[in-house]
Structure formats: C-alpha cells, structure tokens
Coordinates of C-alpha atoms and ligand atoms in Angstrom, one line a residue:
M1 CA -21.6 10.3 -30.9
C2 CA -18.6 12.1 -31.1
K3 CA -15.4 10.0 -29.5
P4 CA -15.3 10.1 -25.5
V5 CA -12.4 12.0 -24.5
P6 CA -11.2 11.4 -20.6
I7 CA -13.2 14.5 -18.5
S8 CA -9.7 14.9 -17.5
E9 CA -8.8 15.7 -20.8
V10 CA -11.5 18.4 -21.7
F11 CA -9.7 20.6 -18.8
N12 CA -6.3 20.3 -20.5
Q13 CA -8.2 21.7 -23.8
P14 CA -10.6 23.9 -22.9
D15 CA -10.9 24.1 -26.7
T16 CA -15.2 26.2 -27.1
D17 CA -15.3 26.2 -30.5
R18 CA -15.9 21.4 -31.6
D19 CA -18.1 19.0 -29.6
V20 CA -16.4 17.2 -26.8
C21 CA -18.1 13.6 -25.8
I22 CA -17.9 12.6 -22.0
R23 CA -19.4 9.1 -20.9
G24 CA -19.0 8.2 -16.6
W25 CA -21.1 8.5 -13.9
V26 CA -24.0 10.9 -12.5
Y27 CA -22.0 12.1 -9.2
R28 CA -24.9 14.9 -8.4
T29 CA -28.0 16.4 -10.1
R30 CA -30.0 19.3 -9.1
S31 CA -32.7 20.6 -11.8
S32 CA -35.3 23.1 -11.9
G33 CA -37.8 23.5 -14.3
S34 CA -36.1 23.5 -17.8
I35 CA -32.6 23.5 -15.9
V36 CA -30.3 20.4 -15.4
F37 CA -27.0 20.5 -13.4
S38 CA -25.6 18.0 -13.7
I39 CA -21.9 16.7 -12.4
I40 CA -20.5 14.0 -14.0
R41 CA -17.5 11.6 -13.1
D42 CA -15.3 9.4 -14.6
A43 CA -11.8 8.0 -13.7
S44 CA -10.0 10.6 -14.9
G45 CA -12.1 13.5 -12.8
I46 CA -15.6 15.0 -12.7
I47 CA -17.5 18.0 -15.0
Q48 CA -20.4 19.9 -14.9
V49 CA -22.6 19.4 -17.3
T50 CA -25.4 22.1 -17.5
V51 CA -28.7 20.4 -19.8
K52 CA -31.3 23.3 -21.1
K53 CA -34.5 22.5 -22.3
G54 CA -34.9 23.3 -26.2
L55 CA -31.4 22.7 -27.1
L56 CA -31.4 19.2 -27.2
P57 CA -33.9 16.6 -28.4
E58 CA -36.7 16.0 -25.8
A59 CA -35.7 12.1 -24.5
D60 CA -32.4 13.8 -23.7
F61 CA -34.0 16.4 -21.6
D62 CA -36.1 13.8 -20.1
A63 CA -33.4 11.8 -20.0
A64 CA -31.0 13.8 -17.8
V65 CA -33.9 15.6 -15.6
T66 CA -34.0 10.7 -15.0
A67 CA -30.5 10.2 -14.7
S68 CA -29.9 9.8 -11.1
I69 CA -27.3 9.9 -8.6
E70 CA -24.0 7.3 -10.2
S71 CA -26.9 6.4 -13.2
S72 CA -24.4 6.2 -16.6
V73 CA -24.4 8.8 -18.6
M74 CA -23.0 10.0 -22.2
V75 CA -23.0 13.5 -23.3
V76 CA -22.3 15.5 -25.8
G77 CA -22.0 18.8 -25.8
K78 CA -19.4 22.3 -26.6
I79 CA -17.6 24.1 -23.3
A80 CA -18.1 26.9 -22.0
E81 CA -16.5 28.8 -19.3
D82 CA -18.4 28.9 -16.1
K83 CA -16.7 30.2 -13.1
R84 CA -19.1 28.5 -10.6
A85 CA -18.5 25.7 -12.0
P86 CA -15.5 22.6 -10.4
G87 CA -13.1 23.8 -12.7
G88 CA -14.2 26.3 -14.3
F89 CA -14.8 24.7 -17.1
E90 CA -18.9 23.2 -17.9
I91 CA -19.9 21.2 -20.9
R92 CA -23.4 22.3 -22.3
A93 CA -25.2 19.1 -23.8
S94 CA -26.7 19.3 -27.0
K95 CA -27.1 15.1 -26.3
F96 CA -28.2 14.0 -23.1
K97 CA -28.1 10.0 -23.6
L98 CA -29.0 7.3 -20.3
I99 CA -26.6 4.4 -20.5
G100 CA -27.7 2.7 -17.0
P101 CA -29.4 4.0 -15.0
A102 CA -29.7 3.9 -10.5
D103 CA -31.1 3.1 -7.8
P104 CA -31.6 5.7 -5.2
F105 CA -27.8 5.1 -4.1
P106 CA -27.8 3.7 -0.9
I107 CA -24.9 6.3 0.2
T108 CA -24.8 9.5 1.0
E109 CA -23.7 12.2 2.5
Y110 CA -21.5 11.4 6.4
Q111 CA -22.4 7.8 6.4
S112 CA -21.5 5.7 9.3
E113 CA -17.7 3.4 9.1
E114 CA -19.4 0.6 9.1
L115 CA -22.0 1.2 6.2
L116 CA -18.9 2.4 4.2
L117 CA -17.9 -0.4 4.8
D118 CA -20.4 -2.7 3.6
K119 CA -20.8 -1.2 0.9
R120 CA -17.7 -1.4 0.2
H121 CA -18.2 -2.3 -3.6
L122 CA -19.7 1.3 -4.1
W123 CA -17.9 3.1 -2.1
I124 CA -14.4 2.5 -3.4
R125 CA -16.2 5.0 -6.6
S126 CA -15.8 7.3 -4.5
R127 CA -13.0 11.0 -5.7
E128 CA -11.4 10.2 -2.5
Q129 CA -11.0 5.6 -3.2
N130 CA -10.1 7.0 -7.1
A131 CA -7.7 9.6 -5.6
I132 CA -5.8 6.7 -3.0
M133 CA -5.6 4.3 -5.7
K134 CA -4.6 5.8 -8.8
I135 CA -1.2 6.9 -5.1
K136 CA -0.9 3.2 -4.4
A137 CA -0.2 2.2 -8.2
T138 CA 2.0 5.6 -9.0
A139 CA 4.4 4.4 -5.5
L140 CA 4.4 1.1 -7.5
E141 CA 4.8 1.9 -10.2
G142 CA 8.2 3.8 -8.6
A143 CA 9.5 1.2 -6.7
R144 CA 8.6 -0.9 -10.0
E145 CA 10.8 1.4 -12.0
W146 CA 13.7 1.8 -9.4
L147 CA 13.9 -2.3 -8.9
K148 CA 14.3 -2.1 -13.1
E149 CA 17.2 0.2 -13.3
N150 CA 18.6 -1.5 -10.3
D151 CA 18.5 -4.8 -12.2
F152 CA 16.7 -6.8 -9.6
V153 CA 14.5 -9.8 -11.1
E154 CA 10.7 -10.2 -10.1
V155 CA 9.9 -13.2 -9.4
T156 CA 6.8 -15.8 -8.8
P157 CA 6.7 -17.7 -4.7
P158 CA 3.9 -20.0 -4.1
I159 CA 1.0 -19.0 -1.8
F160 CA 0.1 -21.9 0.2
T161 CA 3.4 -23.4 1.9
T162 CA 4.2 -25.7 5.3
N163 CA 6.5 -22.7 6.4
A164 CA 5.8 -20.3 9.2
C165 CA 8.5 -17.7 8.0
E166 CA 7.4 -14.7 10.3
G167 CA 6.1 -17.2 14.1
G168 CA 2.9 -19.4 14.6
V169 CA 1.4 -16.8 16.3
T170 CA -0.3 -15.3 13.0
L171 CA -0.6 -17.9 10.7
F172 CA -3.4 -18.9 9.0
K173 CA -3.7 -22.7 9.2
L174 CA -6.1 -24.7 5.7
D175 CA -6.2 -28.8 5.3
Y176 CA -4.4 -28.8 1.8
F177 CA -5.6 -32.7 0.8
G178 CA -5.2 -34.0 3.8
R179 CA -1.9 -32.1 5.0
E180 CA -1.5 -29.1 7.3
A181 CA -0.8 -26.3 5.0
Y182 CA -0.8 -22.3 5.1
L183 CA -1.2 -19.0 3.8
S184 CA 2.6 -17.1 3.0
Q185 CA 3.3 -15.0 5.6
S186 CA 6.1 -13.9 3.7
A187 CA 7.6 -14.8 0.4
Q188 CA 11.9 -14.5 2.2
M189 CA 12.9 -17.6 2.4
Y190 CA 11.5 -18.7 -1.6
L191 CA 13.8 -15.4 -2.8
E192 CA 16.0 -16.8 -0.5
A193 CA 16.6 -19.7 -3.2
L194 CA 15.8 -17.8 -5.7
I195 CA 19.2 -15.3 -4.8
F196 CA 21.6 -18.7 -6.4
S197 CA 20.7 -18.2 -8.8
L198 CA 19.3 -15.0 -9.8
E199 CA 21.0 -12.4 -7.4
R200 CA 19.2 -9.8 -6.9
V201 CA 15.4 -10.5 -6.9
W202 CA 11.9 -8.8 -6.2
S203 CA 8.1 -10.1 -5.6
L204 CA 5.5 -8.4 -4.9
T205 CA 2.4 -11.2 -3.2
P206 CA -0.5 -10.7 -0.6
S207 CA 0.6 -11.8 2.7
F208 CA -1.0 -13.2 5.2
R209 CA -1.9 -12.5 9.1
A210 CA -4.0 -14.2 11.5
E211 CA -3.6 -10.2 14.2
K212 CA -6.7 -11.0 15.6
S213 CA -6.1 -6.4 17.3
R214 CA -7.8 -4.0 15.7
T215 CA -5.3 -1.7 14.7
P216 CA -5.4 1.3 12.9
R217 CA -2.1 -0.5 10.8
H218 CA -3.1 -3.7 10.5
L219 CA -5.0 -6.0 7.6
T220 CA -5.2 -10.1 7.6
E221 CA -4.3 -9.8 3.9
Y222 CA -2.0 -6.9 2.3
W223 CA 0.8 -6.2 -0.1
H224 CA 3.9 -7.3 0.3
L225 CA 6.8 -6.4 -1.8
E226 CA 10.4 -8.0 -1.2
L227 CA 13.3 -8.2 -2.3
E228 CA 16.4 -10.5 -1.1
E229 CA 20.1 -9.6 -2.6
A230 CA 22.7 -12.1 -2.5
W231 CA 26.5 -10.3 -1.2
V232 CA 24.5 -7.6 0.7
E233 CA 25.0 -7.3 3.6
N234 CA 23.0 -5.3 6.4
D235 CA 24.0 -1.6 5.9
E236 CA 23.7 -1.9 2.4
N237 CA 20.2 -3.6 2.2
M238 CA 19.6 -0.4 4.9
R239 CA 20.7 1.7 1.9
I240 CA 18.4 0.0 -1.0
Q241 CA 15.8 1.0 1.1
E242 CA 16.7 4.0 0.9
D243 CA 16.3 3.9 -2.4
L244 CA 13.6 2.5 -2.9
V245 CA 10.9 4.1 -0.7
T246 CA 12.1 7.8 -1.7
A247 CA 12.7 6.4 -5.9
M248 CA 8.2 5.4 -4.5
V249 CA 7.0 9.6 -2.9
E250 CA 9.9 10.5 -5.6
K251 CA 7.2 8.6 -7.9
V252 CA 4.0 10.1 -6.4
L253 CA 4.8 13.5 -6.4
R254 CA 6.0 13.9 -9.7
K255 CA 2.5 12.6 -10.8
R256 CA 0.1 12.5 -8.2
R257 CA -0.6 16.3 -7.1
A258 CA -4.0 16.5 -7.9
E259 CA -5.0 13.3 -5.8
L260 CA -3.1 14.1 -2.7
E261 CA -5.0 17.8 -2.8
L262 CA -7.9 16.2 -2.7
L263 CA -7.0 13.5 -0.2
K264 CA -5.6 17.1 1.9
R265 CA -2.4 15.8 3.0
D266 CA 0.4 18.1 3.3
I267 CA 2.9 17.3 0.9
E268 CA 5.9 19.3 3.0
P269 CA 6.7 16.6 4.6
L270 CA 7.0 14.6 1.6
K271 CA 9.3 16.4 0.1
A272 CA 11.5 16.1 2.5
V273 CA 12.3 12.2 1.9
S274 CA 15.4 11.8 0.7
P275 CA 18.4 9.6 1.9
P276 CA 20.2 8.8 4.1
F277 CA 17.4 8.1 6.6
K278 CA 18.1 8.8 10.3
R279 CA 19.4 5.4 11.9
M280 CA 19.1 4.6 15.1
K281 CA 19.9 1.5 18.0
Y282 CA 17.3 -0.4 19.2
S283 CA 19.4 0.7 22.5
E284 CA 19.2 4.3 21.7
V285 CA 15.0 3.7 21.4
I286 CA 14.7 2.5 24.9
S287 CA 16.4 5.1 26.2
L288 CA 15.1 7.8 24.5
L289 CA 10.8 6.4 24.9
R290 CA 12.1 6.2 28.9
S291 CA 13.1 9.9 28.7
K292 CA 9.9 10.8 27.0
G293 CA 8.2 9.2 30.0
F294 CA 7.9 5.2 28.7
D295 CA 7.5 2.1 30.7
I296 CA 8.8 -0.2 28.4
A297 CA 12.0 -3.5 29.7
Y298 CA 14.7 -3.7 27.0
G299 CA 13.5 -6.6 24.7
C300 CA 9.7 -5.6 24.1
D301 CA 9.3 -5.2 20.8
L302 CA 7.9 -2.2 19.8
G303 CA 3.9 -1.6 19.3
A304 CA 1.9 0.9 17.7
P305 CA 2.1 4.2 20.4
E306 CA 6.1 3.7 20.8
E307 CA 6.7 3.7 17.1
R308 CA 4.3 7.5 16.9
A309 CA 6.2 8.7 20.1
V310 CA 10.0 7.9 18.2
T311 CA 8.9 9.2 14.1
A312 CA 4.8 11.6 15.5
N313 CA 7.9 14.6 14.7
E314 CA 10.1 13.5 12.2
Y315 CA 9.3 14.4 8.1
V316 CA 11.4 11.2 7.1
P317 CA 11.7 8.1 8.1
I318 CA 13.8 6.4 10.4
F319 CA 15.6 3.0 10.9
I320 CA 16.1 1.1 14.4
T321 CA 18.7 -2.2 14.4
N322 CA 19.5 -4.9 16.3
Y323 CA 16.6 -5.2 17.6
P324 CA 17.1 -8.3 20.6
K325 CA 16.8 -11.9 19.7
E326 CA 14.3 -12.5 22.1
C327 CA 11.7 -10.6 19.7
K328 CA 12.6 -10.8 16.1
A329 CA 12.6 -14.5 13.8
F330 CA 14.8 -17.2 13.3
Y331 CA 16.7 -16.7 10.0
M332 CA 18.3 -14.1 11.1
K333 CA 21.8 -12.7 11.4
E334 CA 23.2 -12.2 14.7
D335 CA 25.4 -8.8 15.0
P336 CA 28.6 -10.2 15.9
E337 CA 30.1 -6.9 17.5
D338 CA 27.0 -6.9 19.4
P339 CA 25.9 -11.3 19.9
K340 CA 22.2 -9.6 21.8
T341 CA 21.0 -8.3 18.6
Y342 CA 20.5 -9.4 15.2
K343 CA 22.3 -7.4 12.0
C344 CA 17.9 -6.5 11.0
A345 CA 16.3 -3.4 11.2
D346 CA 13.1 -2.2 10.9
L347 CA 13.0 1.0 9.0
L348 CA 9.4 3.7 10.6
A349 CA 7.8 6.2 8.5
P350 CA 7.5 9.2 9.8
E351 CA 4.7 11.7 11.6
G352 CA 3.6 8.6 13.8
Y353 CA 3.2 6.2 11.3
G354 CA 5.6 3.5 13.0
E355 CA 6.5 0.0 10.7
I356 CA 6.8 0.1 7.1
I357 CA 9.7 -2.2 6.0
G358 CA 10.9 -5.2 8.4
G359 CA 14.2 -7.0 7.1
S360 CA 17.8 -8.6 7.7
E361 CA 21.1 -9.3 6.6
R362 CA 20.5 -13.3 7.5
E363 CA 22.1 -15.8 9.3
T364 CA 24.7 -18.2 7.4
D365 CA 25.7 -20.3 10.4
I366 CA 23.8 -23.7 9.3
N367 CA 23.7 -25.0 13.3
K368 CA 22.6 -21.5 14.6
L369 CA 19.4 -22.0 12.6
I370 CA 19.4 -25.0 13.9
E371 CA 20.1 -24.5 17.3
R372 CA 17.3 -22.0 17.0
L373 CA 14.9 -23.8 15.7
D374 CA 15.5 -26.6 18.5
A375 CA 14.9 -24.0 20.9
L376 CA 12.2 -22.8 20.0
S377 CA 10.6 -26.5 19.1
I378 CA 10.1 -26.1 15.5
P379 CA 10.1 -29.4 13.3
R380 CA 13.6 -29.4 11.2
E381 CA 12.1 -31.2 8.6
N382 CA 9.8 -28.4 7.2
Y383 CA 12.8 -26.0 7.1
E384 CA 15.0 -29.2 5.5
W385 CA 15.2 -27.1 2.4
Y386 CA 15.9 -23.9 3.4
L387 CA 19.2 -25.6 6.2
D388 CA 20.0 -26.7 2.6
L389 CA 20.9 -23.1 1.0
R390 CA 22.9 -22.7 3.6
R391 CA 24.8 -26.1 3.0
F392 CA 25.1 -25.2 -0.7
G393 CA 27.4 -22.2 -1.6
S394 CA 25.1 -20.3 1.0
V395 CA 26.4 -16.7 0.7
P396 CA 26.5 -13.1 2.8
H397 CA 22.9 -12.3 2.4
S398 CA 20.1 -9.7 3.5
G399 CA 16.5 -8.5 1.9
F400 CA 13.3 -7.3 3.1
G401 CA 10.0 -7.0 2.6
L402 CA 7.6 -3.6 2.2
G403 CA 3.9 -3.4 3.7
V404 CA 2.7 -1.8 0.2
E405 CA -1.2 -0.6 2.3
R406 CA 1.7 0.5 4.9
V407 CA 3.2 2.8 3.1
V408 CA 0.5 4.2 1.0
R409 CA -1.4 4.5 3.9
W410 CA 1.2 7.4 5.0
I411 CA 1.9 8.5 1.7
C412 CA -1.7 9.4 1.7
G413 CA -1.5 10.2 5.3
V414 CA -4.8 8.7 5.9
E415 CA -5.3 7.3 9.8
H416 CA -6.2 3.3 8.0
I417 CA -5.2 1.4 7.2
R418 CA -8.4 -0.6 5.5
E419 CA -8.8 2.7 2.9
V420 CA -6.0 2.4 0.8
T421 CA -7.2 -1.2 0.3
P422 CA -9.9 -1.5 -2.1
F423 CA -11.0 -4.8 -0.4
P424 CA -10.2 -4.6 2.8
R425 CA -9.4 -7.8 5.0
T426 CA -9.5 -7.2 9.2
V427 CA -10.9 -10.0 12.2
A428 CA -14.0 -8.6 11.5
R429 CA -14.8 -7.7 7.9
I430 CA -14.5 -10.5 5.2
Y431 CA -17.7 -8.7 3.4
P432 CA -17.7 -7.9 0.9
Ligands
4AD501 O1 8.4 -7.6 9.7 P1 7.5 -8.3 9.0 O2 6.8 -9.3 9.6 O3 8.1 -9.3 8.0 C1 9.4 -10.5 7.2 O4 7.7 -10.8 7.1 C2 10.0 -10.7 6.4 N1 10.4 -12.1 6.2 C3 10.1 -10.0 4.8 C4 11.2 -10.0 4.2 O5 12.4 -9.6 5.2 N2 11.6 -10.7 3.1 O6 6.9 -8.1 7.6 C5 7.3 -6.7 6.3 C6 6.8 -5.6 6.4 C7 6.0 -5.2 7.2 O7 7.1 -4.4 8.2 C8 5.4 -4.1 7.5 O8 5.2 -3.1 6.7 C9 3.7 -5.1 7.0 O9 4.8 -6.1 5.9 N3 3.0 -6.2 7.1 C10 1.3 -5.6 7.5 N4 1.3 -4.8 6.6 C11 0.0 -4.8 6.7 N5 -1.1 -5.6 7.7 C12 -0.1 -6.5 8.7 N6 -1.0 -7.2 9.7 C13 0.8 -7.0 8.4 N7 1.8 -7.7 9.2 C14 2.9 -6.5 7.9
MG502 MG1 7.9 -6.3 11.0

C-alpha cells in the first residue's frame, strides 16, 4: 500500500496519473450489482470512491460491498474527475481493505436531539461536529497567538478551591477529605495573586457552575479563558478584550472558511468585527430596553431576552459598562464618578447572542472589600489570602473571563451551546 494522504490533499493536488491511498470511515455507501459507490470521510473531508468488480481483487470488491456505514477502510486508486461526485473528483479503487467493520450505525438521518445526545460519542463524528471542533481549536489558536504577541504569560491555577468567586448559588460543593471545597467558578482570584509576580497572565481552565436553568447558553462545565493585568484600568481592559476577540474571529475567518460554509454561517457579520466596539452604560441600556417595551427595573441583571434585544441588529460586539453594584460580584472597583456602579463591563456578542465576557477593574481598597464580604455574610477566613493581595504592594489592576463556548457558539452561528462542546455537561446530561 502507498502512504495514506488526507482526503483534502487529494482535492488540492488532483493528480490523475498517480495512485493515491486514503483511509477513513464509510460515510455513505450504495451498491448495485457490480459497482459500489462509497463516500469515505477522514478528519479532513469526504471523497467518493468507486469500486468496480473486475478492476480489483475479488476479496477487495467483497470488502467494499460489506463495508457498512462507519466501517473503517483503506483505499488505493487513481483520481478521476467526476462532475457528480462531491467536490468533482472521485477515486477509482484498485484496492479496498476493510480495517474495522461496523455494526448497524444507530444514528440515521433525522434523529431526535435526545438520541444525538445519548449517542454523542458517535455523533461527534458528524461533519458539523468536525467543523465546529476545528473552528473552536482555531479560535483558541488565534487567542494564543494574540496573547503571546502581547506578552501575557500562561499560568495554571487550581480547580479545587475554597473560594466562591462568583457567589454561592452556582457552586458545586465537594468533600475534600472532610472539608468543604468547591469546583472553581473562575480562576480570577488566583490570577490576581499571580500578577504580582508576572504582571500580565492568562489561563484556560474548565469552570463549573451549578446552573439549574436550562438555557441555550449555559453549561455546568465550560472552558474559561481568563486574563488579569497589573497597572491596567477598566478602559484599557476593554481595549484588550476587543483586540483579543477580534484576533479570534479573524483567525477563524482566515483559516476556517470551508467549515463556516458547511455550517451555513453567514460570514458578513463576522467580517465586520473590528475595534473599537460600541460602549453603553447600563443605565442607557435600561432606557433603551424600556423604549422597546421591556418592563425592567434599574438594578436587575440583564437576562438573555434583554441581551438579545440590545444586540439583535448589531454585527459588532457591544460593551455594557457601569452595572449597579447589587447585580455584580463584590471584588469589582467602585466607579468614583458614579459610586452606585462598578468600573466593569460585560461584552455582548452581536446578532442576539449576548454575554461572552464578564470583566472589571478590581477593588484595591481593602476596607471596601471587607465591608462587602461582611454585608454578604461571607466568612472572612477563606478570603484572608485574597485580602493579603491588598496589603502587600497593591496596584490598580483589571481582568476578565471569556466563555469559550459562548464565543464559538456565536462564531459558528449555532443556537444551542451544547453543540459547541463535544461532551456537554448540563443539568440533564453527564453521560456519555
Ligand atoms: O461573568 P462571569 O461569571 O465572570 C467571572 O467568572 C469573572 N470572575 C471572570 C474574570 O473576571 N476573570 O463569567 C465569565 C464568562 C461569561 O461572560 C460567560 O461567557 C462564561 O464565562 N460563562 C458561561 N459559559 C457557559 N456556561 C455557563 N454556565 C457560564 N457562566 C459563565
Ligand atoms: Mg457575567
């Protein structure tokens, strides 16, 4: 057998004189008498293989007949133009080996969402899932490149913690050798500690939220890309966010056109993404929402319907700044120009997708932090180490957390967040 090549390479260099070898899985197959048309897929794409009795050993022809959907196979043959084949080329087989036969595949066309989730370990082979996973990897690659160019140091914070960074309601509690501990909701506090050594840091970790709500944008376990920056105030924090998000979108547009097309994603809105992003104050958003007929009180956090209304007709993400203190976490910096609010910003993705980033400048006044912990009846012991950061050479600093699946959901233009993670964890799902 010759050296196997990725299927995409066959299309890139359709040299019709040479034998090519591919290996992959049967995506579709039909046979009639002395001919088998088998569509083979590998990580890179699909191609039609035509197998004609008499043009290859008898055993190979039989293998092609028996190779049912999702059997793994190896094929050698010559490339030929064929207008009817997907992509305009096919392979005319001179060898066809069955590597791993497949039982009847449980996923056929038009399956219920439930079945696709039960069979997720098999459904991730679908072309849509393949495209989404590539786009996710490329978006992260774009982020990593940007972080490297901008002198951020990658760090590795813990997942077991005794801190409730984002409040008690969504904590996953666990028994840590007899002590109560939690799965991390955010690496933020650890990143804050690390800036006193490294100044500009980032981490990519799973974060956990015991979200009981079943929504198309909440997972109980998601990937969290977090940055923390010494000597940075909230305005610059927002500039960092718009540059980072733009780098992620641009990388996907440059490298993943075919995948976006497969997902039928309209790329015109994505092409419009470039800094500066629009900034609106929370109070302006409340007025806007009321003018659109929302019955919303000042002080309420924005939910999905409100965020959808604000972003539905936009192509570029929008920052919402200056949330009132009562709807945000205790560690944010009070805005001296508007002390009812924090120097914070949520970044909302356009086209209705809503929040993709939560960020803020951090409170440096230790007394304010202590007051807020007391007001929330949070025992101070677990936060002494965090308060130490204000006792030893405190500096102005800011940071943010980007929900990777939220961003990929928007870039891919898919409705439900579970589609952008291979093994989604939701209230109802922990298998497979
Ligand atoms: O807004 P959040 O809760 O902010 C924080 O955790 C900060 N401590 C981050 C920081 O400043 N370092 O979460 C940040 C982002 C959200 O904007 C959203 O994109 C994502 O994390 N996120 C979720 N994604 C999927 N499922 C969930 N249940 C999520 N909860 C938050
Ligand atoms: Mg948030």
